[in-house]
Amino acid sequence: MKPESLMMSHGYKPALSQGAVKCPIFLTSTFVFNTAEEGKDFFELAYGHRESRPNEELGLIYSRINNPNLEILEDRLTLWDAAAGSAVFESGMSAISTVLLEFLKPGALLLYSAPVYGGTHHFIHHVLPKFGVSAIEFGVHDSLEIIEKRLEESGKSHELALIYVETPANPTNDLFSIKEMVKLGERYTQLNKQKVFVAVDNTYLGPLWQKPLALGADIALYSATKYLGGHSDLIAGAVMGTAEVISRVKTLRTFLGNMISPHTAWMLLRSLETLQIRMERQQANAQLVATFLQAHPKVEKVYFLGISENLNPRTQEIYRQQCLGPGAMISFDIRGDEKTAFSFLNQLQLFKLAVSLGSTESLAEHPATMTHVDIPSADKLNMNITEKLVRLSIGVEDPQDLIADLKAALG
Ligand SMILES: *Cc1c(COP(=O)(O)O)cnc(C)c1O
């Protein structure tokens, strides 16, 4: 069955919860063992002191290690990416920082695409150096040859341990090729004789419209605050990957203690039931809104994956290879300057003036002075993040109401 059919039931047994149709919230810190022998078995497995016996599963121990709400949520999340496993976190940043800490070590080299989410950028530049990890970045205009040259010239390519890509790039919708990064990772895995992992932040298009694991990536990362949660009422994160990846990530999570709470996990279970219809509606709305903006005289340029004539040939090619839809994030240059952009934002009635994305309500923001304020001016210009750029996250409202709101504000 398709994931959308299984979101109401997968991984939950009503008989274990008094027949309740819906999974209750397990607000408990610890779990009663039937016998001391059972407790011993659970701990041996949890700490990897032995392999599991046939049909043996890890029992419930303590809510930092496992809890029914976390486990059911993880089981359901794996379906969208056809992942062997997943691990859920108290925020997207928790998921990302745990992966960076687990797959990098002192002396290691990280290769990453720019721009990345502001929190990720801060972690790479201000936290990882304290652990002796160095990083090399590449942009959307850098060819594979240039990236490899940069790696070789760093003198540290033999320490390359992780390739990290965020695609589409926020806020410009530029695309990076996941397949190309997987190939690069494979090449350095052979050269260095140790595995180079490839991680993709899939928050912008996933899990419906882009499947990094199917394209060969080892790790898919999510801010579950965005489309997965989808209602602007929670903060959470998730990691998807192979059994080996998830086992390593969960072990570090146990000791960092940054797992999601049972209550937030329960809210996400509820959100996942409508994930498919929300995202489909948001995408359909976004196509209509982008088409309207494209034709408006006060709009200079629209950045949206669903308007192919605005995409350069390379982006078009990557889009065909790795995206299943254009998503629901639109950016555009307004004809004017910061003052024009602000005046437009201040006039919006239905769109809320707020950062974040992927939710049922439509949001608008000004990247240059808000989400991307921390990026040096020269880099911002290089990435097309100018004072006339406005970013929209499209929700599930009536599309004609959204267009009417934009039309009035542009007017
Ligand atoms: C929001 C976001 C994050 C961070 O997630 P939080 O849930 O806010 O911690 C990471 N990556 C991307 C692409 C995001 O949009």
CSV table of C-alpha atoms and ligand atoms in Angstrom, one decimal:
chain,number,residue,atom,x,y,z
A,1,MET,CA,0.0,0.0,0.0
A,2,LYS,CA,1.0,3.7,-0.5
A,3,PRO,CA,2.3,5.7,2.4
A,4,GLU,CA,-0.8,7.9,2.5
A,5,SER,CA,-3.0,4.8,3.0
A,6,LEU,CA,-0.8,3.6,5.9
A,7,MET,CA,-0.5,6.9,7.8
A,8,MET,CA,-3.6,6.2,10.0
A,9,SER,CA,-2.5,2.7,11.1
A,10,HIS,CA,1.1,1.6,10.4
A,11,GLY,CA,3.0,0.5,13.5
A,12,TYR,CA,0.1,0.9,16.0
A,13,LYS,CA,-1.8,-2.1,17.5
A,14,PRO,CA,-5.1,-1.0,19.1
A,15,ALA,CA,-5.2,-4.2,21.2
A,16,LEU,CA,-2.2,-2.9,23.2
A,17,SER,CA,-4.0,0.3,24.1
A,18,GLN,CA,-7.5,-0.8,25.2
A,19,GLY,CA,-8.7,-0.8,21.6
A,20,ALA,CA,-8.3,2.9,21.2
A,21,VAL,CA,-8.5,3.7,17.4
A,22,LYS,CA,-6.0,6.5,17.8
A,23,CYS,CA,-2.6,6.0,19.4
A,24,PRO,CA,-2.6,7.5,23.0
A,25,ILE,CA,0.1,9.8,24.1
A,26,PHE,CA,2.5,7.8,26.3
A,27,LEU,CA,3.5,10.3,28.9
A,28,THR,CA,5.8,8.1,30.9
A,29,SER,CA,9.5,8.3,31.5
A,30,THR,CA,10.1,4.6,32.3
A,31,PHE,CA,8.6,1.2,31.5
A,32,VAL,CA,7.9,-1.8,33.8
A,33,PHE,CA,9.9,-5.0,32.9
A,34,ASN,CA,8.0,-8.3,33.3
A,35,THR,CA,11.0,-10.0,34.7
A,36,ALA,CA,14.6,-9.1,35.6
A,37,GLU,CA,15.7,-11.4,32.7
A,38,GLU,CA,13.7,-9.3,30.3
A,39,GLY,CA,15.3,-6.1,31.6
A,40,LYS,CA,18.7,-7.6,31.0
A,41,ASP,CA,17.8,-8.7,27.5
A,42,PHE,CA,16.6,-5.2,26.6
A,43,PHE,CA,19.7,-3.5,27.9
A,44,GLU,CA,22.0,-5.9,26.1
A,45,LEU,CA,20.3,-5.0,22.8
A,46,ALA,CA,20.1,-1.3,23.5
A,47,TYR,CA,23.8,-1.1,24.2
A,48,GLY,CA,24.7,-3.3,21.3
A,49,HIS,CA,26.4,-5.9,23.6
A,50,ARG,CA,25.0,-8.7,21.4
A,51,GLU,CA,23.1,-9.2,18.1
A,52,SER,CA,19.4,-9.7,18.4
A,53,ARG,CA,18.0,-13.2,18.2
A,54,PRO,CA,15.6,-14.2,15.4
A,55,ASN,CA,12.3,-12.2,15.8
A,56,GLU,CA,13.6,-10.4,18.9
A,57,GLU,CA,12.8,-6.7,19.1
A,58,LEU,CA,14.1,-4.1,21.5
A,59,GLY,CA,11.6,-3.7,24.4
A,60,LEU,CA,10.6,-0.4,26.0
A,61,ILE,CA,13.1,0.8,28.6
A,62,TYR,CA,13.2,4.5,29.2
A,63,SER,CA,11.8,7.4,27.1
A,64,ARG,CA,15.2,8.9,26.2
A,65,ILE,CA,15.9,5.5,24.5
A,66,ASN,CA,12.5,4.6,23.2
A,67,ASN,CA,8.8,5.3,23.6
A,68,PRO,CA,5.8,4.1,21.7
A,69,ASN,CA,5.0,7.5,20.2
A,70,LEU,CA,8.6,7.9,18.9
A,71,GLU,CA,8.7,4.4,17.5
A,72,ILE,CA,5.4,4.6,15.7
A,73,LEU,CA,6.3,8.0,14.3
A,74,GLU,CA,9.6,6.6,13.1
A,75,ASP,CA,8.0,3.6,11.5
A,76,ARG,CA,5.5,5.8,9.6
A,77,LEU,CA,8.2,8.3,8.5
A,78,THR,CA,10.3,5.6,6.9
A,79,LEU,CA,7.5,4.8,4.5
A,80,TRP,CA,7.7,8.1,2.6
A,81,ASP,CA,11.4,7.7,1.7
A,82,ALA,CA,11.4,3.9,1.7
A,83,ALA,CA,14.1,4.2,4.3
A,84,ALA,CA,15.3,1.2,6.4
A,85,GLY,CA,15.0,3.4,9.5
A,86,SER,CA,14.5,6.9,10.9
A,87,ALA,CA,15.2,8.8,14.1
A,88,VAL,CA,13.2,11.7,15.3
A,89,PHE,CA,14.5,14.8,17.2
A,90,GLU,CA,13.3,17.8,19.2
A,91,SER,CA,14.1,20.1,16.2
A,92,GLY,CA,15.5,20.1,12.7
A,93,MET,CA,18.7,21.6,14.0
A,94,SER,CA,19.0,18.7,16.5
A,95,ALA,CA,18.7,16.2,13.7
A,96,ILE,CA,21.3,18.1,11.6
A,97,SER,CA,23.8,18.7,14.4
A,98,THR,CA,23.6,15.1,15.6
A,99,VAL,CA,24.4,13.8,12.1
A,100,LEU,CA,27.3,16.3,11.7
A,101,LEU,CA,28.7,15.2,15.1
A,102,GLU,CA,28.3,11.5,14.4
A,103,PHE,CA,29.8,11.4,10.9
A,104,LEU,CA,32.7,13.9,11.4
A,105,LYS,CA,35.6,13.7,13.9
A,106,PRO,CA,38.7,15.8,14.7
A,107,GLY,CA,40.7,16.3,11.5
A,108,ALA,CA,37.8,15.3,9.2
A,109,LEU,CA,36.8,17.4,6.2
A,110,LEU,CA,33.2,18.4,5.4
A,111,LEU,CA,32.1,19.4,1.9
A,112,TYR,CA,28.9,21.3,1.7
A,113,SER,CA,26.6,23.3,-0.6
A,114,ALA,CA,26.0,27.0,-0.1
A,115,PRO,CA,23.7,28.6,0.9
A,116,VAL,CA,22.5,26.3,3.7
A,117,TYR,CA,19.9,27.0,6.4
A,118,GLY,CA,21.3,29.7,8.7
A,119,GLY,CA,21.5,27.4,11.8
A,120,THR,CA,23.4,24.8,9.8
A,121,HIS,CA,25.8,27.5,8.5
A,122,HIS,CA,26.4,28.7,12.1
A,123,PHE,CA,27.0,25.1,13.3
A,124,ILE,CA,29.5,24.5,10.5
A,125,HIS,CA,31.4,27.7,11.0
A,126,HIS,CA,31.2,28.2,14.8
A,127,VAL,CA,30.8,24.8,16.4
A,128,LEU,CA,32.5,22.2,14.2
A,129,PRO,CA,35.9,24.2,14.2
A,130,LYS,CA,36.0,23.7,18.0
A,131,PHE,CA,36.1,20.0,17.3
A,132,GLY,CA,38.8,20.3,14.7
A,133,VAL,CA,36.5,19.8,11.7
A,134,SER,CA,37.2,21.9,8.7
A,135,ALA,CA,34.8,22.6,5.8
A,136,ILE,CA,34.9,23.5,2.1
A,137,GLU,CA,31.8,25.0,0.5
A,138,PHE,CA,30.6,25.1,-3.1
A,139,GLY,CA,27.9,27.1,-4.8
A,140,VAL,CA,25.4,26.4,-7.5
A,141,HIS,CA,27.7,27.9,-10.2
A,142,ASP,CA,30.7,25.7,-9.3
A,143,SER,CA,31.3,22.8,-11.6
A,144,LEU,CA,32.3,19.3,-10.4
A,145,GLU,CA,35.9,20.0,-11.7
A,146,ILE,CA,36.1,23.2,-9.6
A,147,ILE,CA,34.8,21.3,-6.5
A,148,GLU,CA,37.4,18.5,-7.0
A,149,LYS,CA,40.2,21.1,-7.5
A,150,ARG,CA,39.2,22.8,-4.3
A,151,LEU,CA,39.2,19.5,-2.5
A,152,GLU,CA,42.7,18.6,-3.8
A,153,GLU,CA,44.1,22.0,-3.1
A,154,SER,CA,43.0,21.9,0.5
A,155,GLY,CA,45.5,19.1,1.1
A,156,LYS,CA,42.8,17.4,3.2
A,157,SER,CA,40.8,15.5,0.6
A,158,HIS,CA,42.0,12.2,2.2
A,159,GLU,CA,40.1,13.2,5.3
A,160,LEU,CA,36.8,13.9,3.4
A,161,ALA,CA,34.1,12.2,5.6
A,162,LEU,CA,30.8,13.8,4.7
A,163,ILE,CA,29.2,15.6,1.8
A,164,TYR,CA,26.2,17.7,2.8
A,165,VAL,CA,23.7,19.2,0.3
A,166,GLU,CA,20.7,21.3,0.8
A,167,THR,CA,18.6,21.4,-2.4
A,168,PRO,CA,16.6,23.3,-3.6
A,169,ALA,CA,18.6,26.2,-2.1
A,170,ASN,CA,16.6,28.5,0.1
A,171,PRO,CA,15.4,31.1,-0.9
A,172,THR,CA,16.3,31.0,-4.6
A,173,ASN,CA,15.2,27.5,-5.6
A,174,ASP,CA,18.6,26.8,-7.2
A,175,LEU,CA,19.1,23.0,-7.5
A,176,PHE,CA,22.2,20.9,-6.8
A,177,SER,CA,22.5,17.4,-8.3
A,178,ILE,CA,22.2,14.7,-5.7
A,179,LYS,CA,23.4,12.0,-8.1
A,180,GLU,CA,26.6,14.0,-8.9
A,181,MET,CA,27.4,14.3,-5.1
A,182,VAL,CA,26.8,10.6,-4.6
A,183,LYS,CA,29.3,9.8,-7.4
A,184,LEU,CA,31.8,12.2,-5.9
A,185,GLY,CA,31.3,10.5,-2.5
A,186,GLU,CA,31.8,7.1,-4.2
A,187,ARG,CA,35.1,8.3,-5.8
A,188,TYR,CA,36.5,9.5,-2.5
A,189,THR,CA,35.3,6.4,-0.7
A,190,GLN,CA,37.5,4.4,-3.0
A,191,LEU,CA,40.5,6.8,-2.9
A,192,ASN,CA,40.4,7.2,0.9
A,193,LYS,CA,39.5,3.6,1.6
A,194,GLN,CA,36.8,4.8,4.1
A,195,LYS,CA,33.2,5.6,3.5
A,196,VAL,CA,32.3,9.1,2.6
A,197,PHE,CA,28.6,9.7,3.6
A,198,VAL,CA,26.2,11.9,1.6
A,199,ALA,CA,23.5,13.7,3.5
A,200,VAL,CA,20.7,15.8,2.0
A,201,ASP,CA,18.6,18.4,3.8
A,202,ASN,CA,15.3,17.5,2.1
A,203,THR,CA,13.1,20.0,4.0
A,204,TYR,CA,12.1,22.1,1.0
A,205,LEU,CA,10.7,19.3,-1.3
A,206,GLY,CA,10.5,16.2,0.8
A,207,PRO,CA,9.2,13.7,1.5
A,208,LEU,CA,6.8,13.9,-1.5
A,209,TRP,CA,8.6,15.6,-4.3
A,210,GLN,CA,12.2,14.6,-3.8
A,211,LYS,CA,13.6,11.2,-2.5
A,212,PRO,CA,17.4,11.6,-1.8
A,213,LEU,CA,17.8,8.0,-0.6
A,214,ALA,CA,16.4,6.6,-3.8
A,215,LEU,CA,18.9,8.8,-5.7
A,216,GLY,CA,21.8,7.1,-3.7
A,217,ALA,CA,22.2,9.5,-0.7
A,218,ASP,CA,23.0,7.8,2.6
A,219,ILE,CA,21.0,10.3,4.8
A,220,ALA,CA,17.9,12.4,4.3
A,221,LEU,CA,17.3,15.2,6.9
A,222,TYR,CA,14.1,17.0,7.7
A,223,SER,CA,13.0,20.0,9.7
A,224,ALA,CA,9.7,18.3,10.7
A,225,THR,CA,8.6,21.8,11.8
A,226,LYS,CA,7.9,22.5,8.1
A,227,TYR,CA,5.8,20.3,5.8
A,228,LEU,CA,5.8,17.2,8.0
A,229,GLY,CA,4.3,19.1,10.9
A,230,GLY,CA,2.6,21.5,8.5
A,231,HIS,CA,0.5,23.6,11.0
A,232,SER,CA,3.1,26.0,12.5
A,233,ASP,CA,2.4,24.6,15.9
A,234,LEU,CA,5.5,22.4,16.7
A,235,ILE,CA,9.3,22.2,16.3
A,236,ALA,CA,10.8,18.8,15.4
A,237,GLY,CA,13.3,17.1,13.1
A,238,ALA,CA,14.0,13.7,11.5
A,239,VAL,CA,16.8,11.6,10.0
A,240,MET,CA,16.2,8.8,7.5
A,241,GLY,CA,18.8,6.3,6.3
A,242,THR,CA,20.1,2.8,6.2
A,243,ALA,CA,20.0,0.6,9.3
A,244,GLU,CA,23.7,1.4,10.0
A,245,VAL,CA,23.2,5.1,9.7
A,246,ILE,CA,20.2,5.1,12.0
A,247,SER,CA,21.8,2.9,14.6
A,248,ARG,CA,24.7,5.3,14.8
A,249,VAL,CA,22.5,8.4,14.9
A,250,LYS,CA,20.2,6.9,17.6
A,251,THR,CA,23.1,5.9,19.8
A,252,LEU,CA,24.4,9.5,19.8
A,253,ARG,CA,20.8,10.7,20.3
A,254,THR,CA,20.6,8.6,23.4
A,255,PHE,CA,23.6,10.4,25.0
A,256,LEU,CA,22.8,13.9,23.7
A,257,GLY,CA,19.2,13.3,24.9
A,258,ASN,CA,17.7,15.4,22.1
A,259,MET,CA,14.9,13.0,21.1
A,260,ILE,CA,11.4,14.4,20.3
A,261,SER,CA,8.9,14.4,23.2
A,262,PRO,CA,6.0,12.0,23.2
A,263,HIS,CA,3.5,14.9,22.9
A,264,THR,CA,5.2,16.4,19.8
A,265,ALA,CA,5.6,12.9,18.3
A,266,TRP,CA,1.8,12.4,18.7
A,267,MET,CA,1.1,15.8,17.0
A,268,LEU,CA,3.3,14.7,14.1
A,269,LEU,CA,1.4,11.4,13.8
A,270,ARG,CA,-1.7,13.4,13.4
A,271,SER,CA,-0.1,15.7,10.9
A,272,LEU,CA,1.2,12.8,8.8
A,273,GLU,CA,-2.4,11.6,8.1
A,274,THR,CA,-3.0,14.7,5.9
A,275,LEU,CA,0.6,15.2,4.6
A,276,GLN,CA,-0.2,14.1,1.1
A,277,ILE,CA,-3.3,16.1,0.6
A,278,ARG,CA,-1.8,19.2,2.2
A,279,MET,CA,1.3,19.1,0.1
A,280,GLU,CA,-0.6,18.4,-3.1
A,281,ARG,CA,-3.0,21.3,-2.5
A,282,GLN,CA,-0.1,23.6,-1.5
A,283,GLN,CA,1.8,22.7,-4.7
A,284,ALA,CA,-1.3,23.3,-6.9
A,285,ASN,CA,-1.9,26.6,-5.2
A,286,ALA,CA,1.8,27.6,-5.7
A,287,GLN,CA,1.6,26.9,-9.4
A,288,LEU,CA,-1.4,29.2,-9.8
A,289,VAL,CA,0.2,31.9,-7.6
A,290,ALA,CA,3.5,31.7,-9.5
A,291,THR,CA,1.7,32.0,-12.9
A,292,PHE,CA,-0.1,35.1,-11.6
A,293,LEU,CA,3.1,36.7,-10.3
A,294,GLN,CA,4.9,35.9,-13.6
A,295,ALA,CA,2.4,38.0,-15.5
A,296,HIS,CA,2.3,41.0,-13.1
A,297,PRO,CA,3.9,44.2,-14.2
A,298,LYS,CA,5.3,45.0,-10.7
A,299,VAL,CA,7.1,41.6,-10.6
A,300,GLU,CA,10.5,41.5,-12.2
A,301,LYS,CA,11.4,37.8,-11.9
A,302,VAL,CA,9.8,34.7,-10.4
A,303,TYR,CA,12.0,31.9,-8.9
A,304,PHE,CA,9.8,28.8,-8.9
A,305,LEU,CA,10.6,25.3,-10.2
A,306,GLY,CA,7.2,25.1,-11.9
A,307,ILE,CA,7.9,27.9,-14.4
A,308,SER,CA,10.5,26.1,-16.6
A,309,GLU,CA,11.2,29.1,-18.9
A,310,ASN,CA,12.7,30.9,-15.9
A,311,LEU,CA,15.1,28.1,-15.1
A,312,ASN,CA,18.6,27.8,-16.6
A,313,PRO,CA,19.3,24.7,-18.7
A,314,ARG,CA,21.3,23.0,-15.9
A,315,THR,CA,18.6,23.6,-13.3
A,316,GLN,CA,16.0,22.2,-15.8
A,317,GLU,CA,18.1,19.1,-16.3
A,318,ILE,CA,18.6,18.5,-12.5
A,319,TYR,CA,14.9,19.1,-12.0
A,320,ARG,CA,14.0,16.4,-14.5
A,321,GLN,CA,16.4,14.0,-12.8
A,322,GLN,CA,15.6,14.4,-9.2
A,323,CYS,CA,12.3,16.3,-8.5
A,324,LEU,CA,8.8,14.9,-8.6
A,325,GLY,CA,7.2,18.3,-8.4
A,326,PRO,CA,8.0,22.0,-8.1
A,327,GLY,CA,6.9,22.3,-4.4
A,328,ALA,CA,5.2,25.3,-2.9
A,329,MET,CA,8.0,27.8,-2.2
A,330,ILE,CA,8.1,30.8,-4.5
A,331,SER,CA,10.5,33.7,-4.4
A,332,PHE,CA,10.3,36.8,-6.7
A,333,ASP,CA,12.0,40.1,-7.3
A,334,ILE,CA,9.6,43.0,-6.9
A,335,ARG,CA,10.2,46.0,-9.3
A,336,GLY,CA,11.8,48.4,-6.8
A,337,ASP,CA,14.0,48.3,-3.7
A,338,GLU,CA,13.7,47.4,0.0
A,339,LYS,CA,11.1,50.1,0.6
A,340,THR,CA,8.9,48.7,-2.2
A,341,ALA,CA,9.3,45.1,-0.8
A,342,PHE,CA,8.4,46.3,2.7
A,343,SER,CA,5.4,48.3,1.6
A,344,PHE,CA,4.2,45.2,-0.3
A,345,LEU,CA,4.7,42.9,2.8
A,346,ASN,CA,3.0,45.4,5.1
A,347,GLN,CA,-0.1,45.5,2.8
A,348,LEU,CA,-0.7,41.7,2.9
A,349,GLN,CA,-3.9,40.6,4.7
A,350,LEU,CA,-4.2,36.9,4.2
A,351,PHE,CA,-0.5,36.0,3.9
A,352,LYS,CA,1.1,36.2,7.4
A,353,LEU,CA,4.4,38.2,7.6
A,354,ALA,CA,6.5,35.4,9.2
A,355,VAL,CA,9.5,33.2,8.6
A,356,SER,CA,9.3,29.4,8.5
A,357,LEU,CA,7.5,27.5,5.7
A,358,GLY,CA,5.5,24.5,4.7
A,359,SER,CA,2.4,25.2,6.8
A,360,THR,CA,-1.3,25.3,6.1
A,361,GLU,CA,-1.3,29.1,6.2
A,362,SER,CA,0.6,31.1,3.6
A,363,LEU,CA,3.6,33.1,4.8
A,364,ALA,CA,5.7,35.9,3.3
A,365,GLU,CA,9.1,37.3,4.3
A,366,HIS,CA,12.1,39.3,3.2
A,367,PRO,CA,15.2,37.0,3.0
A,368,ALA,CA,17.9,39.8,2.8
A,369,THR,CA,16.8,41.4,6.1
A,370,MET,CA,15.3,38.4,7.8
A,371,THR,CA,16.2,34.7,7.3
A,372,HIS,CA,19.4,35.5,5.4
A,373,VAL,CA,20.6,38.6,7.2
A,374,ASP,CA,23.7,36.9,8.5
A,375,ILE,CA,25.2,36.2,5.1
A,376,PRO,CA,27.9,38.8,4.1
A,377,SER,CA,26.5,41.3,1.5
A,378,ALA,CA,28.8,40.2,-1.3
A,379,ASP,CA,27.8,36.6,-0.9
A,380,LYS,CA,24.1,37.6,-0.8
A,381,LEU,CA,24.4,39.4,-4.1
A,382,ASN,CA,26.2,36.4,-5.6
A,383,MET,CA,23.2,34.2,-4.6
A,384,ASN,CA,20.7,36.7,-5.9
A,385,ILE,CA,19.4,37.5,-2.4
A,386,THR,CA,18.8,41.2,-3.1
A,387,GLU,CA,16.7,43.8,-1.3
A,388,LYS,CA,13.9,43.3,-3.9
A,389,LEU,CA,13.6,39.5,-3.2
A,390,VAL,CA,10.5,38.3,-1.4
A,391,ARG,CA,9.9,34.7,-0.3
A,392,LEU,CA,6.4,33.1,-0.2
A,393,SER,CA,5.4,29.8,1.4
A,394,ILE,CA,2.1,28.8,-0.1
A,395,GLY,CA,-0.6,27.2,2.1
A,396,VAL,CA,-3.9,25.4,1.6
A,397,GLU,CA,-6.2,28.5,1.3
A,398,ASP,CA,-8.4,29.2,-1.7
A,399,PRO,CA,-5.9,30.1,-4.5
A,400,GLN,CA,-8.1,33.0,-5.7
A,401,ASP,CA,-8.1,34.5,-2.3
A,402,LEU,CA,-4.3,34.3,-2.2
A,403,ILE,CA,-4.0,35.9,-5.6
A,404,ALA,CA,-6.4,38.6,-4.6
A,405,ASP,CA,-4.3,39.4,-1.6
A,406,LEU,CA,-1.1,39.5,-3.6
A,407,LYS,CA,-2.8,41.6,-6.3
A,408,ALA,CA,-4.1,44.2,-3.7
A,409,ALA,CA,-0.7,44.4,-2.0
A,410,LEU,CA,1.2,44.8,-5.3
A,411,GLY,CA,-1.3,47.5,-6.3
B,1,LIG,C1,13.8,25.3,9.3
B,1,LIG,C2,14.9,24.6,8.6
B,1,LIG,C3,15.9,23.9,9.4
B,1,LIG,C4,15.9,24.0,10.9
B,1,LIG,O1,14.9,23.3,11.5
B,1,LIG,P1,14.2,23.6,12.9
B,1,LIG,O2,13.1,22.7,13.0
B,1,LIG,O3,13.8,25.1,12.9
B,1,LIG,O4,15.3,23.4,13.9
B,1,LIG,C5,16.9,23.2,8.7
B,1,LIG,N1,16.9,23.2,7.3
B,1,LIG,C6,15.9,23.8,6.6
B,1,LIG,C7,16.0,23.8,5.1
B,1,LIG,C8,14.9,24.5,7.2
B,1,LIG,O5,14.0,25.2,6.5
